[in-house]
Amino acid sequence: GQNIDQPTEMTATEGAIVQINCTYQTSGFNGLFWYQQHAGEAPTFLSYNVLDGLEEKGRFSSFLSRSKGYSYLLLKELQMKDSASYLCAVDTNAGKSTFGDGTTLTVKP
Amino acid sequence: GAVVSQHPSWVICKSGTSVKIECRSLDFQATTMFWYRQFPKQSLMLMATSNEGSKATYEQGVEKDKFLINHASLTLSTLTVTSAHPEDSSFYICSSKRTSSYEQYFGPGTRLTVT
């Protein structure tokens, strides 16, 4: 079966740094996605990790450890507009993705 | 970047009627498109994989006779919710994917409310 776990909710302060963790156990693994989703909108792509290590893209970074079945999304210099749900998704096979339940991040002033 | 459109963006229908949702890949020809459903405060659940020119592949637990998928061209896939019930009320999202790429491009979603 497929199991992807991430915290349900997180709260952080504007300007701070927050790390959203994701652990997975899946029957196949090609890579791991992170998406941002604002309420009532479709997800937008943030990152895709295939190899172990940290990939940085502006204020957002994503880390992957395949041996540990673990990833995290790091958001720096938080802004109010970063309040959203963050979805971890595993690219399993045949081009299909399995999504975690998402982490709702609230950024407070 | 690639653009995927959905129509309608929201729809209200009466119980027992059918509703068709269109998903168009505007920037590239998509041999594969995906249909997801998302209930409030829950994540995306893959319903089916739509393959151009062949039958859709449905995920376990999704009734293929209730959720009809047609991928008639390389730029258009449709999802028809037949005999809709209030429990079908949800946010339906499609995505398209290039054959050679890992990235999915999501449509803006369709909010379905069945009364």
XYZ file of C-alpha atoms in Angstrom:
224
model
C 0.000 0.000 0.000
C 0.907 3.653 -0.107
C 1.429 5.700 3.024
C 2.466 9.334 3.066
C 2.523 11.259 6.346
C 2.859 14.966 6.962
C 1.712 17.165 9.837
C -1.832 18.447 9.552
C -1.195 22.024 10.622
C 1.711 24.340 11.354
C 1.927 27.954 12.439
C 4.884 30.278 11.987
C 5.709 33.963 12.203
C 6.302 36.280 9.286
C 10.021 36.462 8.489
C 10.811 33.160 10.201
C 11.845 29.787 8.796
C 9.594 26.734 8.804
C 10.283 23.106 7.921
C 7.480 20.814 6.785
C 8.315 17.124 7.028
C 7.032 14.251 4.942
C 7.640 10.541 5.420
C 6.571 7.953 2.905
C 6.252 4.228 2.377
C 5.246 3.420 -1.166
C 5.412 0.426 -3.463
C 7.340 2.380 -6.048
C 9.412 5.536 -6.092
C 10.584 7.685 -8.958
C 10.719 11.002 -7.183
C 8.976 13.286 -4.709
C 6.993 16.453 -5.380
C 6.094 19.391 -3.215
C 3.112 21.526 -4.201
C 1.551 24.657 -2.773
C -2.227 24.941 -2.780
C -4.262 27.971 -1.773
C -7.862 27.404 -0.733
C -10.151 26.817 -3.691
C -7.304 26.684 -6.182
C -5.347 23.959 -7.915
C -1.901 22.937 -6.672
C 1.140 24.733 -8.019
C 4.461 22.984 -8.480
C 7.268 23.855 -6.051
C 9.902 21.138 -6.391
C 10.760 17.640 -7.527
C 13.511 15.585 -5.882
C 14.878 12.410 -7.390
C 18.294 12.108 -5.760
C 19.251 12.441 -2.106
C 20.165 15.895 -0.946
C 19.007 19.456 -0.755
C 17.746 21.476 -3.685
C 17.377 25.198 -3.232
C 15.105 27.446 -5.240
C 14.863 30.958 -3.908
C 13.138 31.042 -0.514
C 12.090 27.402 -0.870
C 14.327 24.359 -0.482
C 13.478 20.680 -0.563
C 15.415 17.774 0.881
C 15.184 14.069 0.154
C 16.568 10.935 1.796
C 15.488 7.883 -0.154
C 16.991 5.434 2.317
C 14.954 6.952 5.142
C 11.795 7.581 3.140
C 11.919 11.181 4.257
C 11.655 14.624 2.748
C 11.184 18.133 3.985
C 10.251 21.484 2.511
C 12.017 24.486 4.003
C 10.495 27.922 3.661
C 12.664 30.920 4.549
C 11.773 34.566 5.146
C 8.122 33.671 5.501
C 5.569 36.023 4.021
C 1.857 36.262 4.723
C 1.133 34.999 1.212
C 2.886 31.720 2.097
C -0.174 30.772 4.165
C -1.464 27.770 2.219
C -1.559 23.992 2.178
C 1.640 22.209 1.211
C 1.259 18.818 -0.388
C 3.897 16.110 -0.479
C 3.391 13.657 -3.355
C 5.330 10.584 -4.412
C 5.772 9.838 -8.086
C 5.250 6.088 -7.896
C 4.933 4.444 -11.280
C 3.269 4.821 -14.632
C 3.485 8.576 -14.141
C 0.994 8.522 -11.272
C 1.389 10.512 -8.100
C 0.156 9.646 -4.633
C -0.526 12.645 -2.426
C -0.238 13.118 1.304
C -3.075 14.825 3.142
C -1.289 18.151 3.101
C 0.004 20.528 5.776
C -1.913 23.738 6.355
C 0.578 26.492 7.144
C -0.607 29.676 8.807
C 1.784 32.615 8.806
C 1.099 35.179 11.503
C 2.361 38.766 11.624
C 4.670 27.306 -18.646
C 2.012 24.885 -19.796
C -1.587 25.844 -19.304
C -4.491 23.556 -18.568
C -8.033 24.884 -18.540
C -11.179 23.435 -17.038
C -14.781 24.268 -17.753
C -16.937 25.038 -15.930
C -15.120 26.472 -12.918
C -18.143 25.775 -10.778
C -21.480 24.088 -11.287
C -24.590 23.408 -9.222
C -26.849 20.574 -10.299
C -29.815 18.681 -8.961
C -29.544 15.178 -7.624
C -30.010 12.598 -10.361
C -28.753 14.733 -13.213
C -25.441 14.393 -15.070
C -22.649 16.933 -15.285
C -19.800 17.116 -17.795
C -16.469 18.733 -16.948
C -13.969 19.552 -19.688
C -10.211 19.629 -19.322
C -8.074 21.119 -22.078
C -4.326 21.044 -22.448
C -3.647 24.358 -24.184
C 0.110 24.341 -24.692
C 0.951 20.785 -25.650
C -0.595 17.558 -26.799
C -1.226 15.347 -23.808
C -1.435 11.617 -24.321
C -2.095 11.236 -20.612
C -4.363 13.292 -18.391
C -5.352 12.644 -14.798
C -8.579 13.305 -12.906
C -8.506 13.991 -9.181
C -11.154 14.644 -6.568
C -10.551 16.697 -3.452
C -12.934 16.905 -0.492
C -12.678 19.857 1.921
C -9.504 19.828 3.984
C -8.377 16.612 2.347
C -5.740 15.897 -0.227
C -6.073 15.064 -3.880
C -7.281 11.560 -4.629
C -6.554 10.182 -8.062
C -9.735 8.936 -9.691
C -8.508 7.803 -13.075
C -5.860 8.107 -15.734
C -7.201 9.223 -19.082
C -5.375 7.904 -22.132
C -5.975 9.375 -25.564
C -7.612 6.881 -27.882
C -8.124 4.169 -25.290
C -10.153 3.442 -22.196
C -9.411 5.245 -18.981
C -7.738 3.415 -16.127
C -9.715 3.818 -12.919
C -8.348 3.657 -9.406
C -9.687 1.109 -6.984
C -13.032 2.102 -5.553
C -13.939 4.527 -8.348
C -17.033 3.499 -10.289
C -16.279 3.717 -13.988
C -19.971 3.670 -14.916
C -20.625 6.658 -12.695
C -17.587 8.714 -13.655
C -17.335 8.507 -17.420
C -14.055 9.669 -18.929
C -13.506 10.376 -22.586
C -10.141 11.429 -24.005
C -11.211 12.036 -27.562
C -8.264 14.147 -28.659
C -4.754 14.975 -27.560
C -5.927 18.229 -26.013
C -9.297 17.370 -24.493
C -10.478 15.013 -21.786
C -13.962 15.058 -20.294
C -15.320 13.724 -17.022
C -19.060 13.122 -16.789
C -20.558 12.572 -13.363
C -23.695 10.558 -14.041
C -26.745 10.462 -11.772
C -25.074 12.851 -9.383
C -25.738 12.630 -5.655
C -24.968 15.138 -2.901
C -21.991 13.013 -1.818
C -20.437 13.660 -5.244
C -20.105 17.315 -4.300
C -16.391 17.981 -4.423
C -13.556 19.846 -6.119
C -12.550 18.050 -9.322
C -9.096 18.778 -10.736
C -7.515 17.537 -13.938
C -3.878 17.545 -14.937
C -1.920 16.868 -18.075
C 1.538 15.453 -18.483
C 4.057 15.341 -21.271
C 5.234 11.845 -22.096
C 8.875 12.749 -21.543
C 8.444 14.783 -18.380
C 7.746 14.125 -14.713
C 5.821 17.336 -14.193
C 2.037 17.496 -14.072
C 0.263 20.683 -15.034
C -2.949 21.148 -13.088
C -6.131 22.778 -14.240
C -7.806 25.381 -12.022
C -10.415 22.891 -10.795
C -14.198 22.604 -10.956
C -16.328 22.997 -7.862
C -19.357 20.678 -8.135
C -22.294 21.089 -5.774
C -25.157 18.606 -5.988
C -28.369 19.688 -4.300
